[in-house]
Short mmCIF file of C-alpha atoms in Angstrom, two decimals:
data_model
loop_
_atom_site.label_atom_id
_atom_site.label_comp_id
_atom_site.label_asym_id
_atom_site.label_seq_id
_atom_site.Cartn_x
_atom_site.Cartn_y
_atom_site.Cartn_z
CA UNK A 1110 -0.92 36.76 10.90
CA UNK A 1111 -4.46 37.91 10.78
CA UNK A 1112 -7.62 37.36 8.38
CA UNK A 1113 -7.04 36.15 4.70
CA UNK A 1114 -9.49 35.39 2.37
CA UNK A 1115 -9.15 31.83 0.83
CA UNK A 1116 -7.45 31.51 -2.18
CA UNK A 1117 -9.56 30.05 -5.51
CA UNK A 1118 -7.82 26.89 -5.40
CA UNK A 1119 -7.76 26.65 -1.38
CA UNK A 1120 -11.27 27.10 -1.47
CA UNK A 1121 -12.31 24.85 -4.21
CA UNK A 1122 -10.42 22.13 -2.21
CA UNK A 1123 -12.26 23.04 0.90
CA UNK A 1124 -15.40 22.84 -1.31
CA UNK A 1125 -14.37 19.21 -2.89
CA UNK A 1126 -13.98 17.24 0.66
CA UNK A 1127 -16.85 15.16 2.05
CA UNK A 1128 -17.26 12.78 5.38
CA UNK A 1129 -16.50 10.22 2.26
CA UNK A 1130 -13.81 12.13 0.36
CA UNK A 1131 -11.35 12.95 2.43
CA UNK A 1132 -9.33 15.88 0.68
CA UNK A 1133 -6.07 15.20 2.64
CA UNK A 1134 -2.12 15.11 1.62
CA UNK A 1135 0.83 14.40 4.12
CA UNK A 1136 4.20 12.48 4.84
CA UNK A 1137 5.04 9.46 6.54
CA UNK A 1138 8.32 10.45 8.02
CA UNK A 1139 10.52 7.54 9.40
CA UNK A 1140 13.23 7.86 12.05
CA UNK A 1141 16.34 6.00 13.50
CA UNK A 1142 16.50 5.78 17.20
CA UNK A 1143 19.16 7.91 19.42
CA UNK A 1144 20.44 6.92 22.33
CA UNK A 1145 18.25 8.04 25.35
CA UNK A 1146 15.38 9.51 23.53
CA UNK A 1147 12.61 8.63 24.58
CA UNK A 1148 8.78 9.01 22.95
CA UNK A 1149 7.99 11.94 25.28
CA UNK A 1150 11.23 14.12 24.24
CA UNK A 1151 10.24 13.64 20.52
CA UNK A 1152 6.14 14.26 21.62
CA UNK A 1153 7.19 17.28 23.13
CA UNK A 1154 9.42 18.30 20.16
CA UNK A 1155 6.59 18.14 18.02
CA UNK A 1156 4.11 19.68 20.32
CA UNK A 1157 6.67 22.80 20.63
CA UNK A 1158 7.65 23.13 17.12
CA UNK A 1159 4.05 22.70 15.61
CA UNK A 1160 2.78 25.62 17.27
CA UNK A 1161 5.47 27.58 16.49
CA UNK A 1162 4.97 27.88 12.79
CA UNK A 1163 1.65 30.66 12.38
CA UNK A 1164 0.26 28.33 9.45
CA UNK A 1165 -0.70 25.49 11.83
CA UNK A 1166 -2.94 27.76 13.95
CA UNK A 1167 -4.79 28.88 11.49
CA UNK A 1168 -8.52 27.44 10.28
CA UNK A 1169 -11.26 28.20 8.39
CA UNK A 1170 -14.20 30.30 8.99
CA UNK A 1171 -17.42 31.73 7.62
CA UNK A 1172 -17.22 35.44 6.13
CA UNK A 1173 -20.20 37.73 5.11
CA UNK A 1174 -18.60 38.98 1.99
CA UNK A 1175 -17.72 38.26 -0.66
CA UNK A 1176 -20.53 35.64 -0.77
CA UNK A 1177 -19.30 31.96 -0.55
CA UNK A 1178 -16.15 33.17 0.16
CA UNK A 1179 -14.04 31.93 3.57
CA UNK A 1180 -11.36 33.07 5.47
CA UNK A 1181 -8.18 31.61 7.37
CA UNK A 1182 -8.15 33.31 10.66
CA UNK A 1183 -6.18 32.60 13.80
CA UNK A 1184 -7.75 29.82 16.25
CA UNK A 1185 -7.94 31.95 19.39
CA UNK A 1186 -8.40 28.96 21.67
CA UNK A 1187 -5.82 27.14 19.75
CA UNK A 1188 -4.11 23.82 21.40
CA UNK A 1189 -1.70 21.90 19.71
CA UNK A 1190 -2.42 18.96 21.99
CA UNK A 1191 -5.50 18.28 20.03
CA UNK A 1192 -3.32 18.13 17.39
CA UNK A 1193 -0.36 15.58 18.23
CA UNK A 1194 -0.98 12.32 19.32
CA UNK A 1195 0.96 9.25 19.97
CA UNK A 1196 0.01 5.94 18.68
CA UNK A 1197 2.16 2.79 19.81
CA UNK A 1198 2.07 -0.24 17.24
CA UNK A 1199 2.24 -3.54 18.00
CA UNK A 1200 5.30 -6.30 17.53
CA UNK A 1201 6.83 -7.40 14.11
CA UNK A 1202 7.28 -5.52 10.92
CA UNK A 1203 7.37 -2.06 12.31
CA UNK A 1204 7.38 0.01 8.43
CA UNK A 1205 4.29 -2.64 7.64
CA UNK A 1206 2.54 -1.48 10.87
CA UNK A 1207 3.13 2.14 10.50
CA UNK A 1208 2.21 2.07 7.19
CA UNK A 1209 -1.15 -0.22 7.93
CA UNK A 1210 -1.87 2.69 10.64
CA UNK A 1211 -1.24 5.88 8.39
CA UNK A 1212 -3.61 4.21 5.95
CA UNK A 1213 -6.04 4.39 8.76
CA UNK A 1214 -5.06 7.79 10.38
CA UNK A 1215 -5.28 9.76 6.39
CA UNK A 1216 -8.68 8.87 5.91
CA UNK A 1217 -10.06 10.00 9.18
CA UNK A 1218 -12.01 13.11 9.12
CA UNK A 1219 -10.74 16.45 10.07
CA UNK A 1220 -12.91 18.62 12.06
CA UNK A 1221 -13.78 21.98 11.03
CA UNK A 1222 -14.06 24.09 13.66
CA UNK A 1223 -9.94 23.49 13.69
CA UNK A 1224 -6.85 24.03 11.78
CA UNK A 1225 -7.15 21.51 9.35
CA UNK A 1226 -4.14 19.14 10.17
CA UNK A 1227 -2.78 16.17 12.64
CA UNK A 1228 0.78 15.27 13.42
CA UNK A 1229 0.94 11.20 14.68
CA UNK A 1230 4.35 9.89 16.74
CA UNK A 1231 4.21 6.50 15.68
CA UNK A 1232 6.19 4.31 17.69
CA UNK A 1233 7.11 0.55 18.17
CA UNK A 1234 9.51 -1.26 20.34
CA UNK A 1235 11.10 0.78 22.77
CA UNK A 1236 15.06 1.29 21.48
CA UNK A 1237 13.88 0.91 17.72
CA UNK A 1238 12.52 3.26 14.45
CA UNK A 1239 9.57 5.47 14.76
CA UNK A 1240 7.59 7.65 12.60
CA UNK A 1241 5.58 10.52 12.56
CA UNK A 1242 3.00 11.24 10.09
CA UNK A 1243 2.05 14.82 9.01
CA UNK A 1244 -2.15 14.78 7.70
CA UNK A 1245 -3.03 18.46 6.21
CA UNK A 1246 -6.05 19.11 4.70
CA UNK A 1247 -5.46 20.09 0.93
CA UNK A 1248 -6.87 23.87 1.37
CA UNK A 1249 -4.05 24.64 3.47
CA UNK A 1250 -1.19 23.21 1.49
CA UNK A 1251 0.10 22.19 -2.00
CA UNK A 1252 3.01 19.59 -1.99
CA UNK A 1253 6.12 22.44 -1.38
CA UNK A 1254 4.18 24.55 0.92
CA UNK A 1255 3.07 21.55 2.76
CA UNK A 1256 7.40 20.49 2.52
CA UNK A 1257 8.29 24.12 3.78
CA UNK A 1258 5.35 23.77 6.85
CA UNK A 1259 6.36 20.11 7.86
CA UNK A 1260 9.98 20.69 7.86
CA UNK A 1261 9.56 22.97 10.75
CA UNK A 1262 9.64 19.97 12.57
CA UNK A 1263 13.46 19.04 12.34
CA UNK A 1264 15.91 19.89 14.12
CA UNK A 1265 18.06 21.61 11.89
CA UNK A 1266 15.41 23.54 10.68
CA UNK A 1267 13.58 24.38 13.28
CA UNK A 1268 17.15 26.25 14.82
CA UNK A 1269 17.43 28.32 11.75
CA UNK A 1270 14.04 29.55 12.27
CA UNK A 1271 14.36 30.15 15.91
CA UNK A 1272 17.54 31.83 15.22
CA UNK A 1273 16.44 34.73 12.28
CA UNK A 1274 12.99 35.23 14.35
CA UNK A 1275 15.36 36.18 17.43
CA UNK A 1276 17.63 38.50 15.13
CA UNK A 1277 15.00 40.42 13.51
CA UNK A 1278 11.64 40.20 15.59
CA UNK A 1279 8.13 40.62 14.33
CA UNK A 1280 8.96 41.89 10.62
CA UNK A 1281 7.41 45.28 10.47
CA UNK A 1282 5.07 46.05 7.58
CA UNK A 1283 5.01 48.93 5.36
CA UNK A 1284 1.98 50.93 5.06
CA UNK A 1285 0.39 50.73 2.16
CA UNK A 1286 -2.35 53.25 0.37
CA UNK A 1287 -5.61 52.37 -0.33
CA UNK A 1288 -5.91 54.18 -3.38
CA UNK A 1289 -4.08 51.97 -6.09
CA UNK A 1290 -1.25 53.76 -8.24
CA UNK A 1291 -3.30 54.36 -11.60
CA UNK A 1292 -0.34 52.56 -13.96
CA UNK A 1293 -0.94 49.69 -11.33
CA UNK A 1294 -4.56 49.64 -12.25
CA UNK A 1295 -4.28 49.60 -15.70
CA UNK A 1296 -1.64 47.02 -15.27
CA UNK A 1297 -3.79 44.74 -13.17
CA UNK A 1298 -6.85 45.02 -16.15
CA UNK A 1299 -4.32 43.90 -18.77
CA UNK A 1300 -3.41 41.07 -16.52
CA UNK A 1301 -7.09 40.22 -16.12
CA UNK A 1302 -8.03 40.27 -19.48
CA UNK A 1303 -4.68 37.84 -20.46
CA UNK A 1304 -6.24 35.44 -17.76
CA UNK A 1305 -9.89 35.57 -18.88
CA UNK A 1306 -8.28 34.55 -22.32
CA UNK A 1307 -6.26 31.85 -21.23
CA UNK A 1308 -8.77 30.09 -18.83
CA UNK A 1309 -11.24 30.32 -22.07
CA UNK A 1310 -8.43 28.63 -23.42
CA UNK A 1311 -8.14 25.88 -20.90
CA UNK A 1312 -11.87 25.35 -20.63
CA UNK A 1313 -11.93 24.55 -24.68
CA UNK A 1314 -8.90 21.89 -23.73
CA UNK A 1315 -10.86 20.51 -20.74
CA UNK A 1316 -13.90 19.56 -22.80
CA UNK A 1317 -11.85 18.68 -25.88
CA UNK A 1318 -9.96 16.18 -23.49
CA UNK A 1319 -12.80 15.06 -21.15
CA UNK A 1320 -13.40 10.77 -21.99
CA UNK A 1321 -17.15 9.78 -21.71
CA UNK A 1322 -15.82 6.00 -21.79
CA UNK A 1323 -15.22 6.05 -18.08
CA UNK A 1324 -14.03 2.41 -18.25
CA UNK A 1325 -15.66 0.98 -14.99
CA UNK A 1326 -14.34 -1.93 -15.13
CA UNK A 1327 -10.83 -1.72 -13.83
CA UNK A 1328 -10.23 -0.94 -9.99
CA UNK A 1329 -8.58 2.60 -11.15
CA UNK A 1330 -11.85 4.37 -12.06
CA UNK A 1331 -13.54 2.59 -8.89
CA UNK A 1332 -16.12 4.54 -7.02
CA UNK A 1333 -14.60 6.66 -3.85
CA UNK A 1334 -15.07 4.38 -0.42
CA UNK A 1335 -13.76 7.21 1.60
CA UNK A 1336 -10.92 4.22 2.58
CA UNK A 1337 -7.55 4.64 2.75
CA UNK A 1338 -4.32 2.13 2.26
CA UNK A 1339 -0.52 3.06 2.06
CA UNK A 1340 2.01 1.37 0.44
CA UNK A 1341 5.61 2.35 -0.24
CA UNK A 1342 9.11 1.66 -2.29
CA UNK A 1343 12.36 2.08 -2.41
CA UNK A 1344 14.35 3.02 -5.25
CA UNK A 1345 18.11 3.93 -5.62
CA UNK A 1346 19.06 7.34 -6.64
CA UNK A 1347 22.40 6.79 -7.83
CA UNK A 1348 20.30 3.96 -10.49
CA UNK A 1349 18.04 6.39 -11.44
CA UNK A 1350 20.88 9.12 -12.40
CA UNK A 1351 22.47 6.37 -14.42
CA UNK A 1352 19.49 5.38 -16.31
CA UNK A 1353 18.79 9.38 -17.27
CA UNK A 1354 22.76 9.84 -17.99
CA UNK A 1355 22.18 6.48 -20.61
CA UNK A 1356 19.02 7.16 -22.05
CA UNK A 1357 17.88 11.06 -21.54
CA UNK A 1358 14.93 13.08 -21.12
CA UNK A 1359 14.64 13.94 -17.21
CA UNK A 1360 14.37 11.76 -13.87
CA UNK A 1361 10.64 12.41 -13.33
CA UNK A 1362 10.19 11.00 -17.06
CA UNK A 1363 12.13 7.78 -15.80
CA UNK A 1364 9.88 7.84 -12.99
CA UNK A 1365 6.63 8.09 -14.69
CA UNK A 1366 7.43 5.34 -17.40
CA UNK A 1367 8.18 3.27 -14.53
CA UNK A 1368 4.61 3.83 -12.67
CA UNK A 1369 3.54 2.86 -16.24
CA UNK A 1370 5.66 -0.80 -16.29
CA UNK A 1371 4.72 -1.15 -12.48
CA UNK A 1372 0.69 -0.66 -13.84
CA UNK A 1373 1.14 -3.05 -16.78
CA UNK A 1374 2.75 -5.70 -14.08
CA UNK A 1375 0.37 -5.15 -11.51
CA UNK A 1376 -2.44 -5.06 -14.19
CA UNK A 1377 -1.45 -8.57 -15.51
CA UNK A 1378 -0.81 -9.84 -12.12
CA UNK A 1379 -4.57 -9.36 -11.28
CA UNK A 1380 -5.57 -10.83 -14.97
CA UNK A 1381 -6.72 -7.70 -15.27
CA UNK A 1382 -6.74 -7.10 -19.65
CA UNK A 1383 -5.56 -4.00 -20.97
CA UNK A 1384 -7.63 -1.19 -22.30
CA UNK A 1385 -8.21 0.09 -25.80
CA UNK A 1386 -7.12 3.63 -23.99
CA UNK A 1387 -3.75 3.56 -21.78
CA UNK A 1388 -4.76 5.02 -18.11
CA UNK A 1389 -4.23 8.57 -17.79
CA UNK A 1390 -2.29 10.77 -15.10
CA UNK A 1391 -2.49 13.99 -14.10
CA UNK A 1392 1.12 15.64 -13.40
CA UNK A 1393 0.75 18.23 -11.01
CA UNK A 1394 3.03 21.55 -11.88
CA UNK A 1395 3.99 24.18 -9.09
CA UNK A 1396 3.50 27.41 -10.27
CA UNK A 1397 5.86 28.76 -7.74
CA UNK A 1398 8.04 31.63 -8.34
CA UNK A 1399 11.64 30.66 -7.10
CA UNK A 1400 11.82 30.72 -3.08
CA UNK A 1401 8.59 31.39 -3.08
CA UNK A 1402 7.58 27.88 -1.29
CA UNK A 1403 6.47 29.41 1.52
CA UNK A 1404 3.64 32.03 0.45
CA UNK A 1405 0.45 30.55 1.64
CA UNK A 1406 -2.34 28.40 -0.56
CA UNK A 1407 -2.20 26.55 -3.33
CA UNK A 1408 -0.14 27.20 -6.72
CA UNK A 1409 -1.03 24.60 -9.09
CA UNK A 1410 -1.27 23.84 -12.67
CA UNK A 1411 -0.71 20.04 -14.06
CA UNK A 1412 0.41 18.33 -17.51
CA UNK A 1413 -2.15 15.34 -18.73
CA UNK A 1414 -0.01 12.02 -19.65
CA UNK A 1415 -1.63 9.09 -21.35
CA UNK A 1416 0.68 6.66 -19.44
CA UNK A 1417 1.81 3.91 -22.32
CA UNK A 1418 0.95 0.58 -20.16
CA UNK A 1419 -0.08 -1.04 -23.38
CA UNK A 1420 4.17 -0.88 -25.01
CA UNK A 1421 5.53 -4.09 -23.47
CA UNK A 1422 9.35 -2.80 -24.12
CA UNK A 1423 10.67 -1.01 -21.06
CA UNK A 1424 12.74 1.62 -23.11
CA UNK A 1425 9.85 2.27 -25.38
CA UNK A 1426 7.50 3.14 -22.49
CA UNK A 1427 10.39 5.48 -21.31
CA UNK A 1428 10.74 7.26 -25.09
CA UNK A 1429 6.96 7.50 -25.06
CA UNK A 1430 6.49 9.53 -21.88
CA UNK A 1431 9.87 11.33 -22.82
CA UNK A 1432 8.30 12.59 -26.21
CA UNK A 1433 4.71 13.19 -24.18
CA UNK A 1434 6.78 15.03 -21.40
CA UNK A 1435 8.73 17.24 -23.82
CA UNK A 1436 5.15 18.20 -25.94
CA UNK A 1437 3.67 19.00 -22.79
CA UNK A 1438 6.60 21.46 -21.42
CA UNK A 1439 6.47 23.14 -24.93
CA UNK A 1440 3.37 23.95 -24.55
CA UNK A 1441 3.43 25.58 -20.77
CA UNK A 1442 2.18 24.46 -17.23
CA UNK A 1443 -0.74 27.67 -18.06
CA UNK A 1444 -2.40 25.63 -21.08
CA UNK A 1445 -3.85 22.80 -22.02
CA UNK A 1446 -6.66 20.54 -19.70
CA UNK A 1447 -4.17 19.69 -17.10
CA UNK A 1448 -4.00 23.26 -16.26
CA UNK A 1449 -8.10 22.93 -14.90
CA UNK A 1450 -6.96 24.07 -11.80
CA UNK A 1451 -6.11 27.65 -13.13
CA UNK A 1452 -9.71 28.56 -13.56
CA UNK A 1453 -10.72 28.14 -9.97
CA UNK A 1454 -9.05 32.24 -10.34
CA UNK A 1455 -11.20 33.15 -12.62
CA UNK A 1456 -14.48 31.97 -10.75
CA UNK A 1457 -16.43 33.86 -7.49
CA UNK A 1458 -16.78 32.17 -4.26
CA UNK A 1459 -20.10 31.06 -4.60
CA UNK A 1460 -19.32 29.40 -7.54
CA UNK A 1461 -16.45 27.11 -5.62
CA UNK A 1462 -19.66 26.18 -3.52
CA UNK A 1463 -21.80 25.23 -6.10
CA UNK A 1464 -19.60 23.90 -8.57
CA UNK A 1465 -18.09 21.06 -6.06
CA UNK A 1466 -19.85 18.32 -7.66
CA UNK A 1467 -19.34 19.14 -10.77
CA UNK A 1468 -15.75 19.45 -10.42
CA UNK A 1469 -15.53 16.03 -8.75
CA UNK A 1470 -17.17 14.32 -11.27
CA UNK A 1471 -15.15 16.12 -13.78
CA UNK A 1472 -11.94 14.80 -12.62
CA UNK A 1473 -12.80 11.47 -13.47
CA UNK A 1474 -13.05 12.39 -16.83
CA UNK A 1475 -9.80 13.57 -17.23
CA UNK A 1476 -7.37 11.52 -15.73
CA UNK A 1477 -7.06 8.34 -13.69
CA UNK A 1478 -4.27 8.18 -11.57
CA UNK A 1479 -2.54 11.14 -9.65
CA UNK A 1480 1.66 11.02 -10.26
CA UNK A 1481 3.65 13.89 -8.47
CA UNK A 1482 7.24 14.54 -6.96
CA UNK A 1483 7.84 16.19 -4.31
CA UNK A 1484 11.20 17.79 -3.89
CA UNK A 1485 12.85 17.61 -0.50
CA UNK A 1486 15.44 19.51 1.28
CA UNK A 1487 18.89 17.83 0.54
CA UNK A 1488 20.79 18.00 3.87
CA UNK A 1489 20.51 15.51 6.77
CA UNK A 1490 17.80 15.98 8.39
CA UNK A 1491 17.19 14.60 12.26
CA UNK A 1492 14.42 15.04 15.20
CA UNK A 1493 15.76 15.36 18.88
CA UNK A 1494 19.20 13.94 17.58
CA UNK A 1495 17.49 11.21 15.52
CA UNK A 1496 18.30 10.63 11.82
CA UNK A 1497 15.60 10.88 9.47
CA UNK A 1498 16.07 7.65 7.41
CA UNK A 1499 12.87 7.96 4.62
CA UNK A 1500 10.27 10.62 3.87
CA UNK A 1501 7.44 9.01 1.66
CA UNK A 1502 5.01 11.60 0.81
CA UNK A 1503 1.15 11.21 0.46
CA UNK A 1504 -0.70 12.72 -2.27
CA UNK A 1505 -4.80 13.53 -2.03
CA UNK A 1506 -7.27 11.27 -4.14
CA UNK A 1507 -9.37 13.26 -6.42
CA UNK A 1508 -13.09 11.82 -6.57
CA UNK A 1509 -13.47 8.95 -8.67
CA UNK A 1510 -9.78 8.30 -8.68
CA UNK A 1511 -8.07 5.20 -6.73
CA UNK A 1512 -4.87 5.78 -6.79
CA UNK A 1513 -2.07 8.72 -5.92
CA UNK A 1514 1.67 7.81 -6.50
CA UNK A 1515 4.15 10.53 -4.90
CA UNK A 1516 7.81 10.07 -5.23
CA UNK A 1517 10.43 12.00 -2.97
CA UNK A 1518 14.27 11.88 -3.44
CA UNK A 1519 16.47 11.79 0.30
CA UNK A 1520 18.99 10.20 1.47
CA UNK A 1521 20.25 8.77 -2.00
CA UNK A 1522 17.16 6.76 -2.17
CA UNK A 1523 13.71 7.66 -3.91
CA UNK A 1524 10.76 6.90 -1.47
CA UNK A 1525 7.55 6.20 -3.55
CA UNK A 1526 4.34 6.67 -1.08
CA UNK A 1527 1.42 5.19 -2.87
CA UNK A 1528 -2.42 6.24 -1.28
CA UNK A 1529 -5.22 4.29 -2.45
CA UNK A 1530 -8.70 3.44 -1.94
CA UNK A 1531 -8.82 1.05 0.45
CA UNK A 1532 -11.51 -0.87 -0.81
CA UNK A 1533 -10.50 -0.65 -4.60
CA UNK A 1534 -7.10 -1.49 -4.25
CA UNK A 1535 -6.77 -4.14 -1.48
CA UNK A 1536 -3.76 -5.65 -2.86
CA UNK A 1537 -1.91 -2.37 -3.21
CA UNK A 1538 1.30 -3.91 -1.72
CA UNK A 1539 1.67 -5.53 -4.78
CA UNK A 1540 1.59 -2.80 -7.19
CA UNK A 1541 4.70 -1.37 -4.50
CA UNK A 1542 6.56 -4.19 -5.42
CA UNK A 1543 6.26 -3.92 -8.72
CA UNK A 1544 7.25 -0.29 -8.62
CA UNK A 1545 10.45 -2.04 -7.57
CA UNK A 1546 11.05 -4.89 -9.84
CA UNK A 1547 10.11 -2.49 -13.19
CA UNK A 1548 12.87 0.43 -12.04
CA UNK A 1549 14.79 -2.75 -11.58
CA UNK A 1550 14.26 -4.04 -15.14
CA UNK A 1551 14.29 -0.42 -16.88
CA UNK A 1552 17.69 -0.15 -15.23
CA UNK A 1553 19.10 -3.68 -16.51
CA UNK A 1554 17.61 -2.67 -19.95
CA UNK A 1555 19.22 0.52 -20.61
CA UNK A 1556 21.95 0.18 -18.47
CA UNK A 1557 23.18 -3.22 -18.89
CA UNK A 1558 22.95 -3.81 -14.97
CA UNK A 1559 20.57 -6.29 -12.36
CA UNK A 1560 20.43 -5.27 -9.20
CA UNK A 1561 17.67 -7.04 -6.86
CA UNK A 1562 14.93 -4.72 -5.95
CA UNK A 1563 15.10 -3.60 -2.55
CA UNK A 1564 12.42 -5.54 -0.38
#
């Protein structure tokens, strides 16, 4: 892997990250203990198998053209022990700890004279779980890219690889003419001129759905700390399949109505009133051609949900974002404001550069809370012989946002990861609790079952 330009989107995220806005998304992956492992085995595992995958040695540097433009190039003095790093935590509630700590650890700065990412062994008692928590700085990765680079770590995965890169060597690569095939050409201007229509499109959408009511006064729309707090919950998957097979629509729309019951708790729970206007997410879309998870940069559109936190019925919140859901996939992940991240292909470099700000800003205007899922692989999955027991994944804050919920099905069991700013949402524990109790209540409601939420 040589020199690549930055793509639009990577470099727009590059662009949007300050000392105080960290632009960062990762994994908090927790592990049962095997029988003489110890913490240097499972150091060195990481160590060996992060600087085998060619993404994680690449950073970002400075090119002369095209102007504002950067490149990914390979670290030439590269050391992955600057990268991985173990961090013992103290007595008691080990997932409380490591989850205190990867608060911490996600908000810390990456430098930029590196590849942009950290790998953390987080370990307790000797003999008991540990964790390791995978930071990557949003220019490198969306959510499956950053999936298909962090899985390198496991065991069975990591043999696979090993395995086809013995069997075929370095993959040779065609030569290629520098003088285009005309039909391409003319191929390529159609494309361009379908994409100059549809981002005039979007940008009608965006400023059509932009809100100049910013609503300050709820801990949501906040002003950015640069602080970071993690929180997580457990759902079960078999509940969630039962709920869908009862009511319809699909298990991310059961998902989302129940971020909007766990808001509307939380939100009363803080005698916090209800807006005129219910908060709104942004649903990020992958724009990734099938098995394609592993081409590099970002490939992102989103879907805009007005999240109904004023309905008090459980099944009506889930009909509402069913009916919202359905609208939206009518109309395409390519149109519509939530697709704002499209046009970062339509602008220059420079512009990326220039434009930060007002793209920060902009996000506030749009949406309020960040709701994603993250698909997983669905095997067993273990490091040095130990079982991975829960993967809760970590999605970035946009400016002026407080909140990121990202949801991840493994093991039978939904793991909900939920990043905030630490200084906006303090009590952010107990909005993860009532992620919990609502999936518990939507379940008894259109199921006819109770089952305690899982503490």
């Amino acid at each position: 892997m040589g020199t690549e330009l930055l793509a639009p989107l990577d470099l727009a995220f590059w662009h949007l990250e300050s000392d105080a806005h960290p632009m960062h998304l990762g994994a908090l992956a927790v592990f049962a203990p095997a029988p003489g492992v110890a913490p240097e085995r499972i150091l060195g595992l990481l160590g060996a198998r992060a600087a085998a995958i060619p993404r994680l040695r690449m950073c970002v540097r400075d090119v002369l053209l095209p102007v504002g433009g950067k490149a990914w190039t390979v670290d030439k003095d590269f050391d992955v022990h600057r990268h991985v790093r173990r961090v013992v935590v103290g007595d008691g509630d080990f997932m409380a700890e490591a989850g205190r700590l990867a608060g911490e650890l996600m908000e810390r700065p990456l430098g930029r004279g590196l590849p942009p990412w950290r790998m953390y062994l987080i370990g307790g008692a000797a003999g008991g779980p540990f964790a390791v928590l995978v930071k990557l700085h949003h220019a490198l990765a969306d959510g499956m890219r950053a999936v298909a680079i962090g899985a390198g770590i496991f065991d069975e995965i990591a043999a696979v690889t090993s395995a086809r890169t013995a069997a075929r060597g370095r993959p040779a690569v065609p030569p290629r003419s520098w003088l285009p095939d005309p039909r391409e050409m003319a191929g390529m201007a159609l494309g361009r001129i379908g994409e100059v229509g549809r981002a005039l499109g979007v940008g009608a959408s965006v400023v059509r759905a932009g809100r100049l009511d910013l609503r300050g006064a709820t801990a949501l729309t906040a002003p950015s700390s640069g602080t970071r707090r993690l929180a997580t919950a457990d759902l079960d998957a078999g509940d969630l399949q039962r709920i869908r097979r009862a009511e319809g629509g699909t298990a991310n729309d059961i998902l989302l109505a129940v971020v909007a019951g766990a808001l509307r708790r939380w939100m009363a729970g803080r005698g916090e009133p209800l807006s005129a206007a219910d908060p709104r997410a942004l649903v990020p879309v992958s724009r990734r051609r099938p098995g394609g998870a592993s081409a590099a940069g970002n490939r992102l559109s989103a879907y805009l949900l007005d999240l109904p936190v004023a309905e008090a019925d459980p099944r009506g919140r889930l009909r509402a974002v069913r009916t919202a859901m359905d609208r939206n996939k009518a109309a395409g992940p390519l149109k519509g404001a939530g697709a704002v991240a499209v046009l970062a292909d339509q602008l220059p470099p420079l512009a990326h550069r220039f434009g930060a700000p007002l793209a920060a800003n902009a996000a506030r205007m749009l949406f309020d809370v960040l709701v994603t899922s993250v698909p997983l692989p669905r095997s067993a999955l273990s490091l040095g012989g130990c079982p991975l027991t829960a993967l809760y994944p970590m999605a970035p804050l946009a400016r002026g946002q407080s909140l990121a919920v990202a949801l991840s099905t493994y093991g039978g069991r939904v793991h909900v990861g939920l990043v905030a700013d630490g200084k906006a949402l303090p009590d952010l524990d107990r909005l993860a609790a009532a992620v919990e109790a609502e999936f518990t209540e939507l379940g008894a409601v259109i199921t006819g079952t109770d089952r305690a939420p899982v503490s």
